[in-house]
GROMACS .gro file of C-alpha atoms in nm:
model
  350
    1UNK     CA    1   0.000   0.000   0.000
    2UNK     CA    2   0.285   0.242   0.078
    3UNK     CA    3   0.416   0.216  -0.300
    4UNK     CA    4   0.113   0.323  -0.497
    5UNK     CA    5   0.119   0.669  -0.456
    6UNK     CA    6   0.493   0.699  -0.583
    7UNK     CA    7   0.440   0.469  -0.859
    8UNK     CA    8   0.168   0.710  -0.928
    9UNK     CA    9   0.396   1.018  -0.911
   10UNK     CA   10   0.631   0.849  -1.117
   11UNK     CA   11   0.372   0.791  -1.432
   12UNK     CA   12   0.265   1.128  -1.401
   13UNK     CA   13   0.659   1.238  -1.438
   14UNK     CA   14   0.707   1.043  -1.712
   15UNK     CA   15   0.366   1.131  -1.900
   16UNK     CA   16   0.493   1.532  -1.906
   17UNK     CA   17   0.832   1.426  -2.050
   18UNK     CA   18   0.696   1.249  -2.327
   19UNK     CA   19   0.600   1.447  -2.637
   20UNK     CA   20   0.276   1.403  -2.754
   21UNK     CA   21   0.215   1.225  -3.130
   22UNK     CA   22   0.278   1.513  -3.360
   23UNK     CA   23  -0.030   1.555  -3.675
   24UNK     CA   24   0.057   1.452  -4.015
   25UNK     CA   25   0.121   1.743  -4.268
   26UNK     CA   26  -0.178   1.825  -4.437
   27UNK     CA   27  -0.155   1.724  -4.826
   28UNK     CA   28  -0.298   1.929  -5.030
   29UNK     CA   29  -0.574   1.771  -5.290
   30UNK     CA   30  -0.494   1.803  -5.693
   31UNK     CA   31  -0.666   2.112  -5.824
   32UNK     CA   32  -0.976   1.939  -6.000
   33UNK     CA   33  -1.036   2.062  -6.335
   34UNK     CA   34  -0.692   2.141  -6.428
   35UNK     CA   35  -0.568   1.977  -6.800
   36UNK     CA   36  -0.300   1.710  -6.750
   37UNK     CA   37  -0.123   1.876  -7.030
   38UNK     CA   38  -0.110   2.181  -6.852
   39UNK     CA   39   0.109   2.085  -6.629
   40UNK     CA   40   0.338   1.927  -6.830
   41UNK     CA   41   0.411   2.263  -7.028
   42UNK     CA   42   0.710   2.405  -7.022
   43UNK     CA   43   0.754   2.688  -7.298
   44UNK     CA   44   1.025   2.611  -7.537
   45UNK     CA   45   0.743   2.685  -7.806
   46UNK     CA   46   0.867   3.041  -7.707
   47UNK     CA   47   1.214   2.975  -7.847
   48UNK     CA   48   1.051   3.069  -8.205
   49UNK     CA   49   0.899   3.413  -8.080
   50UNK     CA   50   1.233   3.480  -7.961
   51UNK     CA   51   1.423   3.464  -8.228
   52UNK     CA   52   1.181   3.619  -8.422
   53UNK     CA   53   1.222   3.961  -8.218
   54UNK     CA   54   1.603   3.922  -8.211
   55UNK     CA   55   1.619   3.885  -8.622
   56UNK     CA   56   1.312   4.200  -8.650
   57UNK     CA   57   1.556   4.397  -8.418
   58UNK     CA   58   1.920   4.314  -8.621
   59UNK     CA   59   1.727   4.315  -8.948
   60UNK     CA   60   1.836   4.109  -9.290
   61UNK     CA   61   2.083   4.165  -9.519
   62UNK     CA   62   2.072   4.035  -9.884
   63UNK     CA   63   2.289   4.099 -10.195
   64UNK     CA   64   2.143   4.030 -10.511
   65UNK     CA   65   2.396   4.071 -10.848
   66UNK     CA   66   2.299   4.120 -11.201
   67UNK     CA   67   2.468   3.999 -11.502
   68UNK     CA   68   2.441   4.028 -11.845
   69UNK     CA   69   2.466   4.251 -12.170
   70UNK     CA   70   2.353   4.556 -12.187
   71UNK     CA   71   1.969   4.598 -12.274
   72UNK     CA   72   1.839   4.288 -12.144
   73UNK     CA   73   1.628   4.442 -11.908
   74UNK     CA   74   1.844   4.410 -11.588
   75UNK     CA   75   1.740   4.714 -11.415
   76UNK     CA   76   1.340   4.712 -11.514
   77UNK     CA   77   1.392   4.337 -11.363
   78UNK     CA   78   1.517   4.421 -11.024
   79UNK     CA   79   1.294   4.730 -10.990
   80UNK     CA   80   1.001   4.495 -11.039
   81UNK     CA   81   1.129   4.215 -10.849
   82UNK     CA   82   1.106   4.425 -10.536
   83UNK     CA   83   0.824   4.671 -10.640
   84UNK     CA   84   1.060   5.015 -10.591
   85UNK     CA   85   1.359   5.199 -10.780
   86UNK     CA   86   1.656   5.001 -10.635
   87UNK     CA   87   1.879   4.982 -10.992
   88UNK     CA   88   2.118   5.193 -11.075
   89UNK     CA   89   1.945   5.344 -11.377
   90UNK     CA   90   1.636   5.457 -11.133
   91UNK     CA   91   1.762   5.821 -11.078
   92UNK     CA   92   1.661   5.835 -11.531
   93UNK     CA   93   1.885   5.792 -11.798
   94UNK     CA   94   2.170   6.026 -11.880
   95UNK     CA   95   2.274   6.102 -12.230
   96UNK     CA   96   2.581   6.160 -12.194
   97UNK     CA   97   2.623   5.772 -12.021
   98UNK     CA   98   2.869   5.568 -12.250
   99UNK     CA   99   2.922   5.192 -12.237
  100UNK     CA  100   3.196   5.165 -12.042
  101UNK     CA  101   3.515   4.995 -12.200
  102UNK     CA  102   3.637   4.719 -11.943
  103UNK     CA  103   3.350   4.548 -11.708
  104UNK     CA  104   3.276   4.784 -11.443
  105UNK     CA  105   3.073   4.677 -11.063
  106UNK     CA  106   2.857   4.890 -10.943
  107UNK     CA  107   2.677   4.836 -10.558
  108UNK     CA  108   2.380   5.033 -10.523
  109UNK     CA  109   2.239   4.967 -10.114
  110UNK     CA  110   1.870   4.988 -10.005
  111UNK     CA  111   1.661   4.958  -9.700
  112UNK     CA  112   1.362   4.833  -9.773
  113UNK     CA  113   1.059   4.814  -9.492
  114UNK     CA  114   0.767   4.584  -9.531
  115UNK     CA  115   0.524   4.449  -9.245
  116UNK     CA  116   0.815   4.586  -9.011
  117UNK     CA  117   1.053   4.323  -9.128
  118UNK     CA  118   1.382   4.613  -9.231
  119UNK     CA  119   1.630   4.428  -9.502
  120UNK     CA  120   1.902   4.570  -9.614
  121UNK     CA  121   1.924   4.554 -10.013
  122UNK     CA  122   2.232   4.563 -10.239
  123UNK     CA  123   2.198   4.563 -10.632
  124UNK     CA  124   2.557   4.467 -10.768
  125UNK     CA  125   2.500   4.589 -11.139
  126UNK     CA  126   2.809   4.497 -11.374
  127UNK     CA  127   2.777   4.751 -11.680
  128UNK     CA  128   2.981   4.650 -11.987
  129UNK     CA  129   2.985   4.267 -11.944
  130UNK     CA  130   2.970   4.163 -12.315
  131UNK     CA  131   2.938   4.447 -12.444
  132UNK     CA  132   3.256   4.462 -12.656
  133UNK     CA  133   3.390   4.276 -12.978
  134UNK     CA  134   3.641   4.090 -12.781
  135UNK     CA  135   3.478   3.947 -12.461
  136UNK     CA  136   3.821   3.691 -12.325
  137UNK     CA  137   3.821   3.697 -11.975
  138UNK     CA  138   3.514   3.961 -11.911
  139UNK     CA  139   3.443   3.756 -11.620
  140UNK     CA  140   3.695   3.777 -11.414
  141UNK     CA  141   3.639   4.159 -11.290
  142UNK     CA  142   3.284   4.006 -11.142
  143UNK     CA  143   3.483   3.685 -10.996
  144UNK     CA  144   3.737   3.902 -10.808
  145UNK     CA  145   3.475   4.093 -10.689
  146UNK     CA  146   3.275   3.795 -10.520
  147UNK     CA  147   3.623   3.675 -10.378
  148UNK     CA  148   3.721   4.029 -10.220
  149UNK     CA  149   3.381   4.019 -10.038
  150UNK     CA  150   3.471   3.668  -9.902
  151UNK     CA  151   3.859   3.844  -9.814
  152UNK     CA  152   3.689   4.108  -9.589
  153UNK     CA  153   3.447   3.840  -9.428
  154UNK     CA  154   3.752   3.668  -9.362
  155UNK     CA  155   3.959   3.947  -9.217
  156UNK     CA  156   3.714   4.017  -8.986
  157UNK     CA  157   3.640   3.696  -8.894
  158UNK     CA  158   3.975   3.622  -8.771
  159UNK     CA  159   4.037   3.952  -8.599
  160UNK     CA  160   4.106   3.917  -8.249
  161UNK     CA  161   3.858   4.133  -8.108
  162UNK     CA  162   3.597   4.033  -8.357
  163UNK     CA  163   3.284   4.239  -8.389
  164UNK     CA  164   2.974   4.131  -8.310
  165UNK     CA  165   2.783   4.147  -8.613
  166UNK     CA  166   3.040   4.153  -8.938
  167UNK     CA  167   2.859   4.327  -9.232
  168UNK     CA  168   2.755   4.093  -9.459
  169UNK     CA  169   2.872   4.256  -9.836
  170UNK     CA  170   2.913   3.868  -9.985
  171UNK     CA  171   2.705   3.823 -10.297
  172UNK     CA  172   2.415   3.545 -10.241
  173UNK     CA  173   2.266   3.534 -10.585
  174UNK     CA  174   2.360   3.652 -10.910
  175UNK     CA  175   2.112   3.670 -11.186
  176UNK     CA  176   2.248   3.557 -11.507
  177UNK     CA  177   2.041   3.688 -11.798
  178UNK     CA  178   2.039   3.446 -12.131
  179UNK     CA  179   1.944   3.653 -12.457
  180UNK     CA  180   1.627   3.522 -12.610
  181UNK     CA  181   1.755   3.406 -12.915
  182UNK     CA  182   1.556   3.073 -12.923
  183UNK     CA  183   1.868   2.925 -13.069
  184UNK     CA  184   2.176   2.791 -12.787
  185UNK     CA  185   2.391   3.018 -12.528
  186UNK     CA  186   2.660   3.166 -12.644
  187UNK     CA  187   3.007   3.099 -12.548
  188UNK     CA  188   3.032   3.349 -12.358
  189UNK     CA  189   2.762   3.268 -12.079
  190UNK     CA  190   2.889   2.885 -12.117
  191UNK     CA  191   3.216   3.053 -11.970
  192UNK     CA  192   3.049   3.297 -11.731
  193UNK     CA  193   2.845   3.001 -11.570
  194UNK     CA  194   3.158   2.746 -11.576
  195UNK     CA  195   3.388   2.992 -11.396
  196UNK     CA  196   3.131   3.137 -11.166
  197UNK     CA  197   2.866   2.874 -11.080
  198UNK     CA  198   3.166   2.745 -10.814
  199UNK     CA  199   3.192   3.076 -10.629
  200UNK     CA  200   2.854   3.195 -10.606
  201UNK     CA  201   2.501   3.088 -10.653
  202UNK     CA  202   2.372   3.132 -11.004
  203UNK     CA  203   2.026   3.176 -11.117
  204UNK     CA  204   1.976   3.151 -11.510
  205UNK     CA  205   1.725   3.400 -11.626
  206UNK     CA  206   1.561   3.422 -12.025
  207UNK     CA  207   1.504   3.811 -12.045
  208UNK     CA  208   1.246   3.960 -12.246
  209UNK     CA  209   1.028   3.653 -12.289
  210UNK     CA  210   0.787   3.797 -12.445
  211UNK     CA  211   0.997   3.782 -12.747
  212UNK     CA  212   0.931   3.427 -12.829
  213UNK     CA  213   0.624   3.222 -12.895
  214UNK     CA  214   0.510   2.999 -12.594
  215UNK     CA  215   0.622   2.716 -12.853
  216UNK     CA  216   0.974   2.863 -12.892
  217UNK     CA  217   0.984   2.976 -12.520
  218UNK     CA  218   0.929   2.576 -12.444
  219UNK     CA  219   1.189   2.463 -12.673
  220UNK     CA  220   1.440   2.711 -12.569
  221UNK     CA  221   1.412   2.639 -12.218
  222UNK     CA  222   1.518   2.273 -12.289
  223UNK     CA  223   1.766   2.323 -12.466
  224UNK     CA  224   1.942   2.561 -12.217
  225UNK     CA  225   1.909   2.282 -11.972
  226UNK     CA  226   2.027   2.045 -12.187
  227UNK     CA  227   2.356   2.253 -12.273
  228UNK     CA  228   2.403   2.297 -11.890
  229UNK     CA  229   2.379   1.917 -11.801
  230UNK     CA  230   2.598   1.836 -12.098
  231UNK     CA  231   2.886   2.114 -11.998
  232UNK     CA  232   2.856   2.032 -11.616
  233UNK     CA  233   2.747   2.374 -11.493
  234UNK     CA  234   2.523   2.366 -11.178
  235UNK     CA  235   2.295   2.669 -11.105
  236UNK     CA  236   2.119   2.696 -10.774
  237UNK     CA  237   1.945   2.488 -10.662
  238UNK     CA  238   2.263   2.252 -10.688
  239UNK     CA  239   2.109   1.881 -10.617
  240UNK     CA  240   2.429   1.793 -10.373
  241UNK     CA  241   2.317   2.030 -10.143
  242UNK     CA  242   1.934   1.919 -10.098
  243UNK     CA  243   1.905   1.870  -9.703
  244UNK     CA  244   1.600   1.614  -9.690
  245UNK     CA  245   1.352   1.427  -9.914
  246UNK     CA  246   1.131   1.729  -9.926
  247UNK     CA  247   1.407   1.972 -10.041
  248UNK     CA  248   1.484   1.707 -10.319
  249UNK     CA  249   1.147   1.653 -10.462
  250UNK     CA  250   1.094   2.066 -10.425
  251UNK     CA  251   1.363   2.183 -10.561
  252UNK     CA  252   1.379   1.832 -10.871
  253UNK     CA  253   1.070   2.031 -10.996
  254UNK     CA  254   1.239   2.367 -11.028
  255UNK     CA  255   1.536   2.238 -11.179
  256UNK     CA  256   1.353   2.038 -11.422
  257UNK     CA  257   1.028   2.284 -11.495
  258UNK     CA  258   1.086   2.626 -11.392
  259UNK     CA  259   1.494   2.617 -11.482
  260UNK     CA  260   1.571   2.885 -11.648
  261UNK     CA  261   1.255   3.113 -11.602
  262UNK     CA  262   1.163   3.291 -11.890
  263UNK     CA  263   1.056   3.644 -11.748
  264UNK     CA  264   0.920   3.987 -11.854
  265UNK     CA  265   1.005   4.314 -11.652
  266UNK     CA  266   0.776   4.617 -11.632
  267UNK     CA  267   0.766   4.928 -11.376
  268UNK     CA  268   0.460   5.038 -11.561
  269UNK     CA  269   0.130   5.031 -11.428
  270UNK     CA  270  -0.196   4.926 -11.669
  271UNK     CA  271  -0.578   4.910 -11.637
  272UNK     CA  272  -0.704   4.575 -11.699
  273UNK     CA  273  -1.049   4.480 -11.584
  274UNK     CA  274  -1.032   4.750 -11.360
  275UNK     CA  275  -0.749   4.629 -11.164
  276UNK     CA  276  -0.422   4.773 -11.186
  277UNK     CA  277  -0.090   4.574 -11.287
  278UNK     CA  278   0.222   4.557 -11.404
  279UNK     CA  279   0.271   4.534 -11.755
  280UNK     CA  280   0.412   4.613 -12.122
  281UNK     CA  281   0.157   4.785 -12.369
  282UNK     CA  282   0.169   4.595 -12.703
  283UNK     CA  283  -0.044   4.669 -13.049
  284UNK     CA  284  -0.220   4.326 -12.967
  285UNK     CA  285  -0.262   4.412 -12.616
  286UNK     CA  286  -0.120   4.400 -12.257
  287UNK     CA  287   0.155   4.148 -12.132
  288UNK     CA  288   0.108   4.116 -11.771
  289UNK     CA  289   0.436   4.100 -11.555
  290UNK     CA  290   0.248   3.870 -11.229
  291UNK     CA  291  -0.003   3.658 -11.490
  292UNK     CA  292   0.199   3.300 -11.482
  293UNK     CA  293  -0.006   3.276 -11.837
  294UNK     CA  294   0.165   3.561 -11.976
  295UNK     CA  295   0.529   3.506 -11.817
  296UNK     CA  296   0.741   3.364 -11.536
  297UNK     CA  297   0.841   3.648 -11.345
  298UNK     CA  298   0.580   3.577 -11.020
  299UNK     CA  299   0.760   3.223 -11.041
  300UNK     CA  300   1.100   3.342 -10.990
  301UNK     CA  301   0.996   3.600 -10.745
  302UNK     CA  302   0.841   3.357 -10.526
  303UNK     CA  303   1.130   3.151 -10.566
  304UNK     CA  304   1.427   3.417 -10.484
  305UNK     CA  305   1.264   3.566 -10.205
  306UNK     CA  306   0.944   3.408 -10.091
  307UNK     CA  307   1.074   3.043 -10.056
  308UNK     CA  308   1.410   3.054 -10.102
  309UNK     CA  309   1.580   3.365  -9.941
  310UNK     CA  310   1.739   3.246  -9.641
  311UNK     CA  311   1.866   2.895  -9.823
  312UNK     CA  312   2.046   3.144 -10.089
  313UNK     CA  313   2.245   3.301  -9.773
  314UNK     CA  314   2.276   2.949  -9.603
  315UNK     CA  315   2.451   2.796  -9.921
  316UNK     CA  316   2.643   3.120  -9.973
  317UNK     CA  317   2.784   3.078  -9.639
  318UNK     CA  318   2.785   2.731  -9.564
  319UNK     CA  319   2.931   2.648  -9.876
  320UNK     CA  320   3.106   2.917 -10.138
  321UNK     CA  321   3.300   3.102  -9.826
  322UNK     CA  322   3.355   2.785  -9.665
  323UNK     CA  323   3.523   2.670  -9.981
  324UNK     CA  324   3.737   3.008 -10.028
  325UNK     CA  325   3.812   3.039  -9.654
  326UNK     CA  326   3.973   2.630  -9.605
  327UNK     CA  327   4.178   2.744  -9.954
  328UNK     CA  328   4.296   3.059  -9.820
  329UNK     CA  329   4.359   2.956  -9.478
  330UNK     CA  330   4.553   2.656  -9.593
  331UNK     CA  331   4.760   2.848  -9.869
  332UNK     CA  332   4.880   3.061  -9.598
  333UNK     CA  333   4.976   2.845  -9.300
  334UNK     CA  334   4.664   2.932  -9.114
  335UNK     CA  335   4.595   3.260  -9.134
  336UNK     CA  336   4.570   3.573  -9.415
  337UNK     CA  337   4.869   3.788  -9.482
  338UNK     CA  338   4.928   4.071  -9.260
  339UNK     CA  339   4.952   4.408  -9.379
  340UNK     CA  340   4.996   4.761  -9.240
  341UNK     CA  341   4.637   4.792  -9.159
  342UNK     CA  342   4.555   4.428  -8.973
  343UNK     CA  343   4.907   4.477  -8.802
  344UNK     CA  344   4.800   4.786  -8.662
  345UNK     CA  345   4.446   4.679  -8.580
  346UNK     CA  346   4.572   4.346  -8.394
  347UNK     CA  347   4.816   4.616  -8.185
  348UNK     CA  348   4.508   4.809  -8.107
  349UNK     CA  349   4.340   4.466  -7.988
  350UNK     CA  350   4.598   4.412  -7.779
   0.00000   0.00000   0.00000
């Protein structure tokens, strides 16, 4: 009897010293109504967007060269092709203008605006290619022009302090204009094309279309594609550089349909069925520039800057100044010659 009321003490000790059984955390229910795929979303769908605002902010650059003999239409071309006075004949004809004696380049820049995408347009017009009695060689002025642009890429591009966005003067497509004689090219663009179709990407163009029946206009365009499979000379699209299946069977029906586009240029403005267009007056009527009936100039169009813009400056990148950069860089040990002016840049660096 004398025990239980210590015993007791002692429980009631050891009751206060032991904590009592803490509650489990609440857990918090899944939101009802919420999308499974919801939560799974992470945002690299934004990644587009974001370049998109980066490239609207820097802007595009793209060089576009003409080349051919004098009356062709060059000029009226490019002024159509982009709907404003970018040639180099915009500012009117002067009488006093001769042809000039040796091949002559001429780089006219632009900034053109549209749905507030800026690019940055340069017409490379070469005045007096085959223009003269003896044409040897009238080439090369145009192909040491293409390579100096991919020498000053180059110079920059191994600069030590490098700058962050190298202006971009390399040409990405040159527009080689074939005179509609319905017969064969001459030797002379059979040269052009061999020499420059592996520096730059070449477009073949049949000016003045509406020259020829639809007939001749047919047969013409064969045989110009014949004569450039049988001589070897690629024109862009070139088929080894086709990325994927869909590329291939895109750009197979250029090359064998479209290739070379016969085209009509006009800056004129008609009435027909009370809309207005671009076209050439005629006795028998009115040749329409965008009617794919009439011509091939909304095909081309479509082709050099609505589908295939960006792939013009890829290949002109990716491939021609690759190609003249590993030859350069290897002739040299590495690196270009120094001169007076890198030397003294490369001090400054320092």
């Amino acid at each position: 009897p004398h025990t239980g009321p210590v015993e007791s003490k002692n429980e009631a000790a050891m009751s206060e010293l032991v904590p009592e059984p803490r509650q489990k955390p609440v857990v918090p229910m899944k939101p009802m109504g919420i999308n499974a795929n919801l939560l799974g979303y992470i945002g690299i769908d934004t990644i587009i967007e974001q370049m998109r605002k980066k490239t609207m902010k820097t802007g595009f650059d793209f060089n576009i060269m003409v080349v051919g003999q004098s009356g062709l239409g060059k000029s009226t071309l490019v002024n159509t092709l982009f709907k404003s006075q970018v040639s180099r004949k915009s500012s009117g004809w002067n009488r006093e203008e001769k042809i000039p004696k040796t091949v002559e380049i001429k780089a006219i820049g632009h900034v053109i605006e549209e749905g507030g995408v800026k690019m940055k347009l340069t017409v490379i017009d070469t005045p007096g290619f085959g223009d003269q009695i003896n044409n040897e060689n009238c080439w090369e002025p145009i192909e040491k022009y293409i390579n100096e642009q991919y020498e000053k890429f180059l110079k920059e591009e191994v600069n030590i302090a490098r700058k962050k966005r190298i202006p971009d003067t390399r040409v990405h497509c040159c527009l080689y204009f074939i005179s509609p004689t319905g017969h064969s090219l001459r030797p002379l663009d059979l040269e052009f094309m061999k020499h420059l179709s592996k520096v730059v990407n070449i477009i073949p163009v049949i000016a003045k279309a509406d020259t020829m029946t639809l007939e001749e206009k047919t047969e013409f365009k064969q045989r110009v594609r014949k004569e450039l499979e049988v001589n070897g000379i690629e024109f862009y699209p070139q088929k080894e550089f086709d990325e994927d299946l869909e590329d291939k069977t895109e750009n197979d029906k250029i090359r064998q349909e479209s290739m070379p586009f016969a085209v009509v240029g006009s800056d004129k403005e008609y009435q027909v069925n009370g809309k207005r267009v671009l076209g050439r007056k005629t006795p028998w009527g009115i040749i329409e520039v965008e009617n794919l009936t009439h011509c091939e100039f909304a095909l081309l169009r479509d082709f050099v800057i609505r589908t295939h813009l960006q792939d013009l400056k890829e290949v002109t990148h990716n491939i021609h100044y690759e190609t003249y950069r590993a030859k350069r860089l290897n002739d040299n040990g590495g690196l270009p010659p120094m001169t007076v002016e890198t030397e003294e840049n490369h001090e400054s660096n320092l």
